[in-house]
Coordinates of C-alpha atoms and ligand atoms in Angstrom, one line a residue:
Chain A
X1 CA 118.7 88.0 128.3
X2 CA 121.1 90.8 127.3
X3 CA 119.7 94.2 127.3
X4 CA 120.9 96.2 124.3
X5 CA 119.0 99.4 125.0
X6 CA 118.0 100.3 128.5
X7 CA 116.0 103.5 129.0
X8 CA 115.6 104.9 132.5
X9 CA 113.4 107.8 133.6
X10 CA 113.4 109.3 130.1
X11 CA 111.5 112.5 129.7
X12 CA 111.1 115.0 126.9
X13 CA 109.4 118.4 126.9
X14 CA 108.9 120.8 124.0
X15 CA 108.6 124.2 125.7
X16 CA 106.0 123.5 128.3
X17 CA 104.5 120.5 126.4
X18 CA 105.5 117.3 128.3
X19 CA 105.6 114.7 125.6
X20 CA 107.4 111.8 127.4
X21 CA 107.1 111.3 131.1
X22 CA 109.5 109.1 133.1
X23 CA 109.7 106.3 130.5
X24 CA 111.4 103.1 131.7
X25 CA 111.8 100.7 128.9
X26 CA 114.4 98.2 127.5
X27 CA 115.0 96.2 124.4
X28 CA 116.8 92.8 124.5
X29 CA 119.2 91.6 121.9
X30 CA 117.3 89.8 119.1
X31 CA 113.9 91.0 120.3
X32 CA 111.2 92.5 118.1
X33 CA 109.3 95.2 120.0
X34 CA 106.3 96.9 118.5
X35 CA 105.1 100.2 119.9
X36 CA 101.5 101.1 119.4
X37 CA 99.4 104.0 120.6
X38 CA 97.2 106.8 119.4
X39 CA 98.4 109.8 117.5
X40 CA 100.4 112.3 119.6
X41 CA 101.1 109.8 122.4
X42 CA 104.9 110.3 121.9
X43 CA 105.9 107.2 119.9
X44 CA 107.9 109.0 117.4
X45 CA 109.5 111.2 120.0
X46 CA 110.6 108.1 122.0
X47 CA 112.2 106.6 118.9
X48 CA 113.8 110.0 117.9
X49 CA 115.2 110.4 121.5
X50 CA 116.7 106.9 121.3
X51 CA 118.9 107.9 118.3
X52 CA 119.3 111.5 119.6
X53 CA 117.5 113.2 116.8
X54 CA 115.7 114.8 119.7
X55 CA 117.7 115.7 122.8
X56 CA 116.1 114.0 125.8
X57 CA 115.2 116.5 128.6
X58 CA 116.0 114.0 131.4
X59 CA 116.8 110.4 132.2
X60 CA 119.3 108.0 130.9
X61 CA 119.7 106.0 127.7
X62 CA 122.0 103.0 128.4
X63 CA 123.3 101.3 125.3
X64 CA 125.3 98.2 126.1
X65 CA 126.0 99.5 129.6
X66 CA 127.2 102.9 128.5
X67 CA 125.1 106.0 129.1
X68 CA 125.1 107.7 125.7
X69 CA 123.8 111.0 127.2
X70 CA 127.2 111.5 128.8
X71 CA 128.7 114.6 127.1
X72 CA 131.9 112.7 126.2
X73 CA 130.0 110.0 124.3
X74 CA 130.5 109.9 120.6
X75 CA 127.0 110.5 119.2
X76 CA 127.9 109.7 115.6
X77 CA 129.5 106.5 116.5
X78 CA 126.5 105.5 118.5
X79 CA 124.1 106.4 115.6
X80 CA 125.8 104.0 113.2
X81 CA 124.8 101.2 115.6
X82 CA 121.1 102.1 115.1
X83 CA 119.4 101.9 111.8
X84 CA 116.5 104.3 111.4
X85 CA 113.6 103.9 108.9
X86 CA 111.3 106.9 108.6
X87 CA 107.7 107.2 107.6
X88 CA 108.5 109.5 104.8
X89 CA 111.5 107.3 103.5
X90 CA 113.8 110.4 103.4
X91 CA 116.0 109.0 100.7
X92 CA 118.8 111.2 99.5
X93 CA 117.4 112.7 96.3
X94 CA 120.8 113.5 94.7
X95 CA 121.9 109.8 94.9
X96 CA 120.6 106.8 93.0
X97 CA 119.6 103.7 94.8
X98 CA 123.2 102.5 95.1
X99 CA 124.5 105.8 96.2
X100 CA 121.9 106.0 99.0
X101 CA 123.2 102.7 100.2
X102 CA 126.9 103.5 99.9
X103 CA 127.3 107.2 100.9
X104 CA 127.1 106.4 104.7
X105 CA 129.4 103.4 104.4
X106 CA 132.1 105.3 102.5
X107 CA 131.9 108.5 104.6
X108 CA 131.1 107.2 108.0
X109 CA 132.4 103.7 108.1
X110 CA 135.3 104.6 105.7
X111 CA 134.7 101.5 103.6
X112 CA 136.2 101.4 100.2
X113 CA 133.9 102.1 97.2
X114 CA 134.1 98.4 96.1
X115 CA 133.4 97.0 99.5
X116 CA 130.5 99.5 100.0
X117 CA 129.0 98.4 96.7
X118 CA 129.4 94.8 97.6
X119 CA 127.6 95.2 100.9
X120 CA 125.0 97.5 99.3
X121 CA 124.2 94.8 96.7
X122 CA 123.9 92.2 99.5
X123 CA 121.2 94.2 101.4
X124 CA 119.5 95.5 98.3
X125 CA 119.0 91.8 97.4
X126 CA 117.5 91.3 100.9
X127 CA 114.9 93.9 100.2
X128 CA 114.5 92.8 96.6
X129 CA 115.7 96.1 95.1
X130 CA 119.1 95.0 93.7
X131 CA 117.9 95.4 90.1
X132 CA 117.2 99.1 90.6
X133 CA 120.6 100.4 91.7
X134 CA 120.6 103.0 88.9
X135 CA 117.2 104.4 89.7
X136 CA 116.8 107.8 91.3
X137 CA 114.4 108.1 94.3
X138 CA 111.9 110.1 92.3
X139 CA 111.6 107.2 89.8
X140 CA 110.5 104.7 92.5
X141 CA 107.1 103.9 94.0
X142 CA 106.5 104.4 97.7
X143 CA 107.0 100.8 98.6
X144 CA 110.2 100.6 96.6
X145 CA 111.5 103.7 98.2
X146 CA 110.9 102.3 101.7
X147 CA 112.6 99.1 100.8
X148 CA 115.6 101.0 99.7
X149 CA 115.5 103.1 102.9
X150 CA 115.6 99.8 104.8
X151 CA 118.5 98.6 102.8
X152 CA 120.3 101.9 103.4
X153 CA 120.0 101.4 107.1
X154 CA 121.0 97.8 106.9
X155 CA 124.1 98.6 105.0
X156 CA 125.6 100.3 108.1
X157 CA 125.2 96.9 109.7
X158 CA 123.4 98.2 112.8
X159 CA 122.7 96.3 115.9
X160 CA 119.2 97.6 116.3
X161 CA 116.8 98.8 113.7
X162 CA 114.3 101.5 114.5
X163 CA 111.2 101.9 112.4
X164 CA 108.9 104.8 112.7
X165 CA 105.5 103.9 111.0
X166 CA 107.3 102.6 107.9
X167 CA 104.1 101.8 106.1
X168 CA 101.9 104.7 107.1
X169 CA 102.8 106.8 104.0
X170 CA 102.2 104.0 101.6
X171 CA 99.3 103.2 99.3
X172 CA 97.5 100.1 100.7
X173 CA 98.7 97.8 97.9
X174 CA 102.4 98.6 98.8
X175 CA 102.1 98.0 102.5
X176 CA 102.5 94.2 102.0
X177 CA 105.9 94.3 100.3
X178 CA 107.4 96.4 103.0
X179 CA 106.0 94.3 105.8
X180 CA 107.2 91.2 104.2
X181 CA 110.8 92.5 104.2
X182 CA 110.4 93.5 107.8
X183 CA 109.0 90.0 108.6
X184 CA 112.1 88.4 107.0
X185 CA 114.4 90.7 109.0
X186 CA 112.6 89.8 112.2
X187 CA 113.0 86.1 111.5
X188 CA 116.7 86.5 110.8
X189 CA 117.1 87.5 114.4
X190 CA 117.7 91.3 114.0
X191 CA 116.8 93.4 117.0
X192 CA 113.9 95.7 116.0
X193 CA 111.9 98.5 117.5
X194 CA 108.9 99.2 115.4
X195 CA 106.3 102.0 115.8
X196 CA 103.3 100.8 113.8
X197 CA 99.6 101.0 113.3
X198 CA 99.6 97.6 111.6
X199 CA 98.0 95.6 114.4
X200 CA 98.0 92.3 112.5
X201 CA 101.7 92.7 111.9
X202 CA 102.5 93.6 115.5
X203 CA 100.5 90.6 116.6
X204 CA 102.3 88.2 114.3
X205 CA 105.9 89.4 114.5
X206 CA 106.4 91.1 117.8
X207 CA 107.9 89.4 120.8
X208 CA 106.6 92.2 122.9
X209 CA 104.1 94.9 122.3
X210 CA 104.3 98.3 124.1
X211 CA 101.2 100.5 124.3
X212 CA 101.9 104.2 124.8
X213 CA 99.3 106.7 125.9
X214 CA 99.9 110.4 126.6
X215 CA 103.6 110.2 127.0
X216 CA 103.8 107.1 129.2
X217 CA 104.0 103.4 128.6
X218 CA 100.5 102.3 129.7
X219 CA 101.0 98.6 129.2
X220 CA 103.5 96.2 127.7
X221 CA 103.6 92.5 127.3
X222 CA 103.5 89.6 124.8
X223 CA 101.1 90.3 121.9
X224 CA 98.7 87.7 123.1
X225 CA 98.3 89.6 126.4
X226 CA 97.9 93.0 124.7
X227 CA 95.6 92.0 122.0
X228 CA 93.5 89.3 123.8
X229 CA 93.6 90.2 127.4
X230 CA 94.7 93.8 127.9
X231 CA 95.0 94.6 131.6
X232 CA 94.5 98.3 131.2
X233 CA 91.1 99.9 130.3
X234 CA 92.8 102.5 128.0
X235 CA 94.6 99.7 126.0
X236 CA 91.2 98.0 125.5
X237 CA 89.7 101.3 124.4
X238 CA 92.5 102.1 122.0
X239 CA 92.4 98.7 120.4
X240 CA 88.6 98.7 119.9
X241 CA 88.8 102.2 118.5
X242 CA 91.6 101.4 116.1
X243 CA 90.3 98.0 115.0
X244 CA 86.8 99.2 114.5
X245 CA 87.7 102.3 112.6
X246 CA 90.3 100.6 110.4
X247 CA 89.7 96.9 110.1
X248 CA 92.0 97.2 107.0
X249 CA 94.9 97.2 109.5
X250 CA 94.3 93.5 109.9
X251 CA 95.3 91.4 106.9
X252 CA 92.3 89.3 105.9
X253 CA 94.4 86.1 106.0
X254 CA 95.0 86.5 109.7
X255 CA 92.2 84.6 111.2
X256 CA 93.5 85.2 114.7
X257 CA 93.2 88.9 114.1
X258 CA 89.7 88.5 112.7
X259 CA 88.8 86.9 116.0
X260 CA 89.9 90.0 117.9
X261 CA 87.7 92.2 115.8
X262 CA 84.7 90.0 116.4
X263 CA 85.6 89.7 120.1
X264 CA 85.5 93.5 120.3
Chain B
X1 CA 123.2 152.6 53.4
X2 CA 123.3 152.0 57.2
X3 CA 123.7 148.3 56.6
X4 CA 126.8 148.9 54.5
X5 CA 128.1 151.2 57.2
X6 CA 127.6 148.5 59.8
X7 CA 129.7 146.1 57.8
X8 CA 132.3 148.7 57.4
X9 CA 132.4 149.4 61.1
X10 CA 132.7 145.7 61.8
X11 CA 135.5 145.4 59.3
X12 CA 137.4 148.3 60.8
X13 CA 136.8 148.0 64.5
X14 CA 136.3 144.2 65.0
X15 CA 139.4 143.8 67.2
X16 CA 138.0 146.4 69.6
X17 CA 134.6 144.8 69.7
X18 CA 136.2 141.5 70.2
X19 CA 138.4 142.7 73.1
X20 CA 135.4 144.4 74.7
X21 CA 133.3 141.3 74.5
X22 CA 136.1 139.3 75.8
X23 CA 136.6 141.5 78.9
X24 CA 132.8 141.6 79.5
X25 CA 132.6 137.8 79.4
X26 CA 135.8 137.5 81.5
X27 CA 134.4 139.7 84.3
X28 CA 131.0 138.2 84.2
X29 CA 132.3 134.6 84.4
X30 CA 134.8 135.2 87.2
X31 CA 132.3 137.5 89.0
X32 CA 129.5 134.9 88.8
X33 CA 131.8 132.1 89.9
X34 CA 133.3 134.0 92.8
X35 CA 129.9 135.5 93.7
X36 CA 128.3 132.0 93.8
X37 CA 131.0 130.7 96.1
X38 CA 130.5 133.7 98.4
X39 CA 126.8 133.2 98.3
X40 CA 127.2 129.5 99.0
X41 CA 129.4 130.1 102.0
X42 CA 127.1 132.8 103.4
X43 CA 124.1 130.7 102.8
X44 CA 125.6 127.8 104.7
X45 CA 126.7 130.0 107.6
X46 CA 123.2 131.5 107.8
X47 CA 121.6 128.1 108.0
X48 CA 123.8 126.7 110.8
X49 CA 121.3 125.7 113.5
X50 CA 121.5 128.4 116.3
X51 CA 123.1 126.9 119.5
X52 CA 120.8 127.2 122.5
X53 CA 123.3 129.2 124.6
X54 CA 126.9 130.0 125.2
X55 CA 129.7 131.9 123.4
X56 CA 129.1 130.0 120.1
X57 CA 125.6 131.5 120.0
X58 CA 126.9 135.1 120.5
X59 CA 129.6 134.7 117.8
X60 CA 127.1 133.2 115.4
X61 CA 124.7 136.0 116.0
X62 CA 127.4 138.7 115.3
X63 CA 128.5 136.9 112.1
X64 CA 124.9 136.6 111.0
X65 CA 124.3 140.3 111.7
X66 CA 127.4 141.3 109.6
X67 CA 126.3 139.0 106.8
X68 CA 122.8 140.5 106.7
X69 CA 124.3 144.0 106.7
X70 CA 126.4 143.0 103.7
X71 CA 123.5 141.5 101.8
X72 CA 121.2 144.4 102.5
X73 CA 123.8 147.1 101.6
X74 CA 124.8 145.6 98.3
X75 CA 121.3 144.7 97.2
X76 CA 120.1 148.1 98.2
X77 CA 122.5 150.3 96.3
X78 CA 123.2 150.6 92.5
X79 CA 126.3 148.8 91.2
X80 CA 127.3 151.9 89.3
X81 CA 127.6 153.9 92.6
X82 CA 129.3 151.0 94.4
X83 CA 131.9 151.0 91.6
X84 CA 132.6 154.7 92.1
X85 CA 132.8 154.4 95.9
X86 CA 135.0 151.3 95.9
X87 CA 137.3 152.2 93.1
X88 CA 138.0 155.8 94.1
X89 CA 137.4 155.2 97.8
X90 CA 140.1 152.6 98.0
X91 CA 142.5 154.8 96.1
X92 CA 141.9 157.9 98.2
X93 CA 141.0 156.6 101.7
X94 CA 143.0 153.3 101.8
X95 CA 145.7 154.1 99.4
X96 CA 145.1 150.9 97.5
X97 CA 145.7 151.2 93.8
X98 CA 143.5 148.6 92.1
X99 CA 143.5 148.2 88.3
X100 CA 140.1 149.0 86.8
X101 CA 139.8 145.3 85.7
X102 CA 140.5 144.0 89.2
X103 CA 138.1 146.5 90.7
X104 CA 135.5 145.4 88.2
X105 CA 135.8 141.8 89.1
X106 CA 135.8 142.6 92.8
X107 CA 132.6 144.7 92.5
X108 CA 130.7 142.2 90.3
X109 CA 131.8 139.3 92.7
X110 CA 130.6 140.9 95.9
X111 CA 127.4 142.1 94.2
X112 CA 126.6 138.7 92.9
X113 CA 127.5 137.2 96.3
X114 CA 124.9 139.4 98.0
X115 CA 122.2 138.1 95.6
X116 CA 123.3 134.5 95.6
X117 CA 123.4 134.4 99.4
X118 CA 119.7 134.8 99.6
X119 CA 119.1 132.4 96.7
X120 CA 121.3 129.7 98.4
X121 CA 119.6 130.2 101.8
X122 CA 116.3 129.6 100.1
X123 CA 117.7 126.6 98.4
X124 CA 119.0 125.0 101.6
X125 CA 115.7 125.7 103.5
X126 CA 113.8 124.1 100.6
X127 CA 115.5 120.7 101.2
X128 CA 113.2 118.8 103.5
X129 CA 114.3 118.2 107.1
X130 CA 113.9 114.5 106.6
X131 CA 117.0 114.2 104.4
X132 CA 119.1 116.0 107.0
X133 CA 117.7 113.6 109.7
X134 CA 118.3 110.5 107.6
X135 CA 121.8 111.7 107.1
X136 CA 122.5 112.3 110.8
X137 CA 120.8 109.0 111.6
X138 CA 123.4 107.0 109.6
X139 CA 126.1 108.9 111.5
X140 CA 127.1 111.6 109.1
X141 CA 128.4 114.9 110.5
X142 CA 126.9 118.3 109.7
X143 CA 129.6 119.0 107.2
X144 CA 129.2 115.6 105.5
X145 CA 125.5 116.1 105.4
X146 CA 126.0 119.4 103.7
X147 CA 128.6 118.3 101.2
X148 CA 127.2 114.8 100.3
X149 CA 123.5 115.3 100.5
X150 CA 122.3 118.9 100.8
X151 CA 124.5 121.1 98.7
X152 CA 124.5 118.9 95.6
X153 CA 120.7 119.3 95.6
X154 CA 120.9 123.0 96.4
X155 CA 123.4 123.6 93.6
X156 CA 121.2 121.8 91.1
X157 CA 118.1 123.7 92.3
X158 CA 119.8 127.2 92.2
X159 CA 121.4 126.6 88.8
X160 CA 118.6 128.5 86.9
X161 CA 118.9 131.4 89.3
X162 CA 122.7 131.4 88.9
X163 CA 122.3 131.4 85.1
X164 CA 120.1 134.4 85.6
X165 CA 122.7 136.2 87.6
X166 CA 125.3 135.4 84.9
X167 CA 123.1 137.0 82.3
X168 CA 122.5 140.0 84.4
X169 CA 126.2 140.3 85.0
X170 CA 127.0 140.2 81.3
X171 CA 124.6 143.2 80.8
X172 CA 125.5 145.1 84.0
X173 CA 129.2 145.0 83.6
X174 CA 128.5 147.9 81.2
X175 CA 128.2 150.2 84.2
X176 CA 131.9 149.5 84.9
X177 CA 132.8 152.0 82.1
X178 CA 132.5 154.7 84.8
X179 CA 135.8 153.4 86.2
X180 CA 137.3 152.9 82.8
X181 CA 137.1 149.1 82.6
X182 CA 137.6 148.4 78.9
X183 CA 134.6 146.2 78.5
X184 CA 132.2 146.1 75.6
X185 CA 130.3 149.3 76.4
X186 CA 133.5 151.3 77.0
X187 CA 135.0 150.0 73.7
X188 CA 131.8 151.0 71.9
X189 CA 132.0 154.4 73.3
X190 CA 135.6 154.7 72.2
X191 CA 134.7 153.7 68.7
X192 CA 131.9 156.2 68.5
X193 CA 134.4 158.8 69.7
X194 CA 136.1 158.2 66.4
X195 CA 133.3 157.6 63.9
X196 CA 130.4 159.5 65.5
X197 CA 128.0 156.9 64.2
X198 CA 126.1 156.2 67.3
X199 CA 123.2 154.1 66.0
X200 CA 125.2 151.8 63.8
X201 CA 128.0 151.2 66.3
X202 CA 125.7 150.6 69.2
X203 CA 123.5 148.4 67.1
X204 CA 126.5 146.0 66.6
X205 CA 127.1 146.1 70.4
X206 CA 123.5 145.3 71.0
X207 CA 123.7 142.2 68.8
X208 CA 126.9 141.1 70.5
X209 CA 125.3 141.4 74.0
X210 CA 122.4 139.4 72.9
X211 CA 124.5 136.6 71.4
X212 CA 126.5 136.4 74.6
X213 CA 123.4 136.2 76.9
X214 CA 121.5 133.9 74.6
X215 CA 124.4 131.4 74.3
X216 CA 125.0 131.4 78.0
X217 CA 121.3 130.6 78.6
X218 CA 121.3 127.7 76.1
X219 CA 124.6 126.3 77.5
X220 CA 123.2 126.4 81.1
X221 CA 120.0 124.7 80.0
X222 CA 122.1 122.0 78.5
X223 CA 124.1 121.6 81.7
X224 CA 120.9 121.3 83.8
X225 CA 119.7 118.5 81.6
X226 CA 123.0 116.7 81.9
X227 CA 122.9 117.0 85.7
X228 CA 119.4 115.5 85.8
X229 CA 120.6 112.3 84.3
X230 CA 118.6 110.0 82.2
X231 CA 114.8 110.2 82.3
X232 CA 114.5 106.5 82.9
X233 CA 116.5 103.9 84.9
X234 CA 117.6 100.6 83.6
X235 CA 117.0 97.4 85.5
X236 CA 120.1 95.5 86.2
X237 CA 118.9 92.2 84.6
X238 CA 116.4 92.2 81.8
X239 CA 114.3 89.5 83.3
X240 CA 111.4 90.9 85.3
X241 CA 111.3 90.7 89.1
X242 CA 110.0 87.4 90.1
X243 CA 109.5 85.6 93.3
X244 CA 113.0 84.8 94.2
X245 CA 114.3 82.2 96.7
X246 CA 115.0 83.8 100.0
X247 CA 118.4 85.5 99.7
X248 CA 121.2 83.6 101.3
X249 CA 122.3 86.5 103.4
X250 CA 119.1 86.3 105.5
X251 CA 119.5 82.7 106.1
X252 CA 123.1 83.0 107.2
X253 CA 122.1 85.9 109.5
X254 CA 120.1 83.5 111.5
X255 CA 122.4 83.9 114.4
X256 CA 120.0 84.0 117.2
X257 CA 117.6 81.1 117.3
X258 CA 114.2 82.5 117.6
X259 CA 110.6 81.2 117.5
Ligands
ATP1 N1 109.5 119.4 117.4 C1 108.4 119.5 118.2 N2 108.1 120.6 118.8 C2 107.0 120.7 119.6 N3 106.2 119.7 119.9 C3 106.4 118.5 119.3 C4 107.6 118.4 118.4 N4 107.6 117.1 118.0 C5 106.5 116.5 118.6 N5 105.8 117.4 119.3 C6 104.6 117.1 120.1 O1 104.8 115.9 120.8 C7 103.7 115.1 120.9 C8 104.0 113.7 120.5 O2 104.4 113.7 119.2 P1 104.8 112.3 118.5 O3 105.2 112.7 117.1 O4 105.9 111.7 119.3 O5 103.5 111.5 118.5 P2 103.3 110.1 117.8 O6 102.9 109.1 118.9 O7 104.4 109.7 117.0 O8 102.0 110.4 116.9 P3 101.7 109.9 115.5 O9 101.0 108.5 115.6 O10 100.7 110.9 114.9 O11 102.9 109.8 114.7 C9 102.6 115.8 120.0 O12 101.7 116.5 120.8 C10 103.4 116.8 119.2 O13 102.7 117.9 118.9
MG2 MG1 104.8 109.5 114.9

């Protein structure tokens, strides 16, 4: 399989706080990888290092066989290949829904206004927000905002989508609509790297689940392994803690997931 | 008695009042606009993220130091004194002969700039980091992020403060009479030099100042409303959102056979 992102010995420190330690990790083309782990384990930092919102302190990030940490590498060009979806949506408040989806296309990809609009409409339709092109972010619900944020990222036609807890800031009744969009995207074959607390979602959608703990990847494998037969004690502990505290993370229709809760 | 005299004064001296009001408005408008531009530029420079090391860091530190000095000096001294120092100073020390009008615009502009710099800086800081990051994440440069995302919001947010500066400028240009700028206060003084009716004449001037500041406030309020756009959005189609068939795009995108 073709590796699209290959991370080697990645480390990140803030002052004397070591947040990522010697991370080796890769994502294959077309793969859906979910990252789980407790708060403060470095999940967001890993994602933010990948698109260089944080500058890694050491190691390599190989994107399609090029080390993007080389000084000569064009950071902005690279970033257009990665779509990022944030927990807090981070829509541009001065633009309406359409503007949010076209400003990057026009200014970065140098597409014409008409072309940008056409592409924006296409992806707004994918997330079911094509009727709302005139709305300002402040007029939308959280779930709608996040779907627009996903469309904004898709409009750049990235090769990989990064999601950092896309549903954590949402009211429970809006989580479903966003997860549904993400499910559709995963089925379409898009390469996705998703930090999530939605265990049911990770189990259903991921090709591979990565469990992070205290700045290292403690365990990774297919969802069946991580959720049914974790090899590491700390994975087991984390899962039992999360699933017991928040059974709401598991959609009630997922009987498989219910079994895990009972098993634990 | 007095009312009659007020009417008489208006009838006799209206061209002077009008010219004075015109000059006052002219200096305040240009001063506020130039001052806002100065403030915007300084605000942007002062919010450039500090590089970790190297020559760029030193240069930026020096520039920031100079800009702080400018802001502090002009905010910390009265405009009436600045007017004297700059107008006569440039004449005597630098041998530059400014017209009073030019000197007036210059002084109001840099004064406004000093105040606006702080207002703009606050405005930029108040935009949440997330919007900067989202903008960088789709590949926009720092300059694009500023011009397409941040500054439009900053300008909207500081509009009330700018309006306030404008109103202050309309009133404070009166101090420019010390360097003989023929603004409204100066004209009023000239009129009273002829008719010696201080109360009546200055009463008229008072009303003129109020009309100017009040109109400016109303106009700016109106512009703010316009900029905010409509209160509600309109859905593109009038039918409500329903469960739609899966969009064709997604099906076509099924490039990589999976599952
Ligand atoms: N800019 C920063 N400066 C200093 N420390 C930071 C910074 N960003 C993150 N950290 C620290 O790095 C550690 C990992 O943070 P990170 O946000 O990556 O965790 P996370 O796994 O995403 O947690 P959560 O599930 O709560 O989002 C935390 O201890 C945090 O305090
Ligand atoms: Mg996080």
